[in-house]
Every structure is written in structure tokens, then in C-alpha cells.
Amino acid sequence: MESLTKNGNSMEVNTGNLQNITNSEQTSFNTTEVIMPGIVEPEGFLVKTRVLNAPAAGQVSVKVEASGISFAEQSMRRGRYYEQPKFPFVPGYDLVGTVAATGPGVDPALLGKRVVALTKTGGWASYTLLSAIDLLPIPEDIDPLEAETLIVNGITAWQMLHNKARIQRGQTILVHGANGGVGTILTQLALHAGVRVIGTASPRHHEALRAQGVEPIDYNDTDLAGSVLKLAPGGVDAVFDHLGGASFARSFGLLAKGGVLVCYAIASELKETGNVLMPFVKVLVQLAWWNMLPNGRKAYFYNIWDGKGTEKFQGQLRDSFAALTTLLASGVLKPQIAARFPLTQITAAMKLAESRTAYGKVVLVP
């Protein structure tokens, strides 16, 4: 029997029947899941408890230790995500967990191993089923919450910096939303590479950014471009922009000769209505036009799922995540966790993630 309840900030769901990993013969588990039933406000999420099926061929059951809230879920709850999942579904773009059971054809040595996965959906649960080929290994001594910040946010930051912008020591870059989940890791990676970082954020976060070595600018500055050019009169070598709309054009105009604009979301579209595909098409057309201009500047739209299903895609994920965990273990990366919430407090967690007041990543801890 499954129980279905509407979630509130203080609601408790009975998880007394949740099973711990006790032996290799157990293949089904009670799982608590957050459900996105349709286009809803944060109060509209549901919490459901059910029995998770045993893993099929090629699958594993994973006991989830941490899953983050990303910009993707903010888009999905508004029906504004490109390739929007069909309602209802369990959100959760990535997760850290332990393999609790293995299906036919899967190496049983995986049982009990801690893993991470880029999932797009399904992470906001206490147990979930995943394809074994989507798992990435993780050193056992890494904190699961810190590891969670390195999956979608960390891989995005690493690949934008090194695969798209191809930053070099001594360059100057502009990071929009330097206090966010992607921004906090991106700035640390850039500073470690010997790159000067200018970052936009709310004034409440400027002191923390300065402490890291970032030169902050108020994201609401009415002359933001002028403020950037005061710090970098010749323009910047790269801009990382998730805002969209007029911000993309402004960012492209701030590039020095040979500079690179990397766009990775269109946050300005969250409150709009209509066909969700058209804004992306318009952006891609605009970027293609900019790339034809004879000024030496380039503009790209980064999508972490490019090449999904190929060996190259999985290899790049593995390599990027391995580099990130090495930097974490050495103390170079210091993950910023804004807050942690149980699944039953998804409303409060989502509101904080969307408030633009958090410094770092909001994480769900089943």
C-alpha cells in the first residue's frame, strides 16, 4: 500500500519502514519520493511512499544520500524546461548514494559501493533505480553532500571553463551569479587556474566572494557593463551567463578580442509563457550570427547532455568528475552548501533555492 500526502514545510512522512542495506539478497525497498504532479508552486509538491521494484537487467537500486536542487527543477515546476518530463514525475537532476542491490548482468561487486549519477529526474527519493552504466565512482572518504555539489554543478563548471572557454592563466573572466551552485565552483576552479574573476551577486554575498579572491559587482547595478569595464577596460576573456535575454547581448559586448561567451541557461524565460522551444531556437540563431562576425569573439550554448549515449559523453563525465574529486581531496575546492533539508521539507528547500539569497547549493538529504 502506498500513502500520498500533500507536502508542507513541517509535514512529517512516516519512514519507519525504510530499509537499511543489510544483505545482498534484498532487492526491493520502501522508498519515499517527492512528486512533481504538474505545474505547481513549491507548496504543490507531493510526498509518496511506495515499494520500489527490484532492479531489472542492467540496473541497480541506489540508496540516496544526497540530491541537489538545481535550476532545472525550477524550470520543470513551471513547465519551462527544454525536453520537459511528462507529469507526474520524481525530480532530481543528480544524486550521491550507495548501491543497495544489483540486477541481472550487473557486477555484484558494486553492492555497497558509493556512487554518483547524473540523472535529470529521479534523484529526490530515498531509493531509486538507475542504469549501472550511468554510475560514476567516488572515493569512499568524500562527504556525500560535498560530492553532490560536484555532479551537475561541478561538471558544468569544469567543462564550460576547460572545454568551451579554454581559459588560460592570466586571463580575466566574468561570472554571473557567482554565489550560486555553479558559480561558486566555477569561480574556485578559475582562481585555481590563475584566472582573475569578476563576479555578479547580491551585495550580501560580496564579502564572501572577496574572501575567495573574486571581485564582486552588484547584479542589480544599473550600469553593470560600465562597472565591469572599469575593472577590465579592454573587456574580459570569457563570460559565463545563465540569465538570457538582454544579458547575453551585454555579455557578448563585454568580450575582448578573442573572448568567449558561454551561455548555459535562460533564466529570464522562467516567468514567461508560450512555446518553451522558441527561446532556445532564438538564442541559438543569435549565437550563430555572432560567431559569423569578423571580430574574433565566439559564443556557445553549453548543454551537459550533449552526446548523451556515446562513449565520449560518458568518458568526459568520468574525466571531469575525477578531476573535481581530486581537487576536492586536495583542498582546492571547498563546496558551498547553502542548506540541507529532508525530503519532507521540499517546500522550504525549493523556496530557498529560488530566493536568490542562498550562497551555494541547496541539498536534499533523504
GROMACS .gro file of N, CA, C and O in nm, residues 161 183-193 197 212 214 331-336 359:
model
   88
  161LEU      N    1   3.456   2.585  -1.841
  161LEU     CA    2   3.585   2.653  -1.829
  161LEU      C    3   3.689   2.593  -1.922
  161LEU      O    4   3.760   2.665  -1.994
  183GLY      N    5   2.813   2.887  -0.995
  183GLY     CA    6   2.904   3.000  -0.983
  183GLY      C    7   3.011   2.982  -0.878
  183GLY      O    8   3.128   3.017  -0.899
  184THR      N    9   2.975   2.925  -0.760
  184THR     CA   10   3.073   2.909  -0.654
  184THR      C   11   3.185   2.813  -0.693
  184THR      O   12   3.301   2.835  -0.660
  185ILE      N   13   3.150   2.706  -0.764
  185ILE     CA   14   3.253   2.611  -0.807
  185ILE      C   15   3.332   2.667  -0.924
  185ILE      O   16   3.455   2.655  -0.931
  186LEU      N   17   3.262   2.732  -1.016
  186LEU     CA   18   3.328   2.789  -1.133
  186LEU      C   19   3.435   2.891  -1.091
  186LEU      O   20   3.547   2.891  -1.144
  187THR      N   21   3.403   2.976  -0.996
  187THR     CA   22   3.499   3.077  -0.952
  187THR      C   23   3.620   3.012  -0.886
  187THR      O   24   3.734   3.054  -0.908
  188GLN      N   25   3.597   2.910  -0.805
  188GLN     CA   26   3.710   2.842  -0.740
  188GLN      C   27   3.801   2.775  -0.842
  188GLN      O   28   3.924   2.780  -0.832
  189LEU      N   29   3.741   2.709  -0.940
  189LEU     CA   30   3.821   2.644  -1.044
  189LEU      C   31   3.902   2.745  -1.124
  189LEU      O   32   4.020   2.722  -1.156
  190ALA      N   33   3.839   2.858  -1.156
  190ALA     CA   34   3.908   2.960  -1.234
  190ALA      C   35   4.024   3.021  -1.156
  190ALA      O   36   4.135   3.039  -1.208
  191LEU      N   37   4.000   3.053  -1.029
  191LEU     CA   38   4.106   3.112  -0.946
  191LEU      C   39   4.222   3.014  -0.931
  191LEU      O   40   4.340   3.053  -0.935
  192HIS      N   41   4.190   2.886  -0.915
  192HIS     CA   42   4.296   2.784  -0.905
  192HIS      C   43   4.379   2.778  -1.032
  192HIS      O   44   4.500   2.749  -1.027
  193ALA      N   45   4.317   2.808  -1.146
  193ALA     CA   46   4.387   2.804  -1.275
  193ALA      C   47   4.463   2.933  -1.303
  193ALA      O   48   4.519   2.950  -1.412
  197VAL      N   49   3.887   3.674  -1.159
  197VAL     CA   50   3.743   3.654  -1.166
  197VAL      C   51   3.668   3.777  -1.117
  197VAL      O   52   3.689   3.824  -1.005
  212GLN      N   53   3.722   3.490  -0.119
  212GLN     CA   54   3.771   3.386  -0.210
  212GLN      C   55   3.870   3.440  -0.312
  212GLN      O   56   3.944   3.364  -0.373
  214VAL      N   57   3.741   3.682  -0.546
  214VAL     CA   58   3.655   3.731  -0.654
  214VAL      C   59   3.633   3.882  -0.637
  214VAL      O   60   3.620   3.932  -0.525
  331GLY      N   61   4.191   1.987  -0.121
  331GLY     CA   62   4.153   2.110  -0.052
  331GLY      C   63   4.140   2.231  -0.141
  331GLY      O   64   4.110   2.341  -0.093
  332VAL      N   65   4.161   2.214  -0.272
  332VAL     CA   66   4.147   2.327  -0.364
  332VAL      C   67   4.002   2.370  -0.373
  332VAL      O   68   3.970   2.490  -0.368
  333LEU      N   69   3.911   2.274  -0.385
  333LEU     CA   70   3.768   2.303  -0.390
  333LEU      C   71   3.709   2.296  -0.249
  333LEU      O   72   3.734   2.199  -0.176
  334LYS      N   73   3.632   2.396  -0.215
  334LYS     CA   74   3.561   2.400  -0.087
  334LYS      C   75   3.413   2.419  -0.118
  334LYS      O   76   3.365   2.532  -0.130
  335PRO      N   77   3.340   2.309  -0.135
  335PRO     CA   78   3.199   2.317  -0.174
  335PRO      C   79   3.118   2.404  -0.079
  335PRO      O   80   3.134   2.397   0.043
  336GLN      N   81   3.034   2.487  -0.138
  336GLN     CA   82   2.949   2.576  -0.061
  336GLN      C   83   2.808   2.515  -0.054
  336GLN      O   84   2.739   2.511  -0.155
  359TYR      N   85   2.385   3.113  -0.069
  359TYR     CA   86   2.523   3.111  -0.115
  359TYR      C   87   2.564   2.965  -0.128
  359TYR      O   88   2.591   2.897  -0.030
   0.00000   0.00000   0.00000
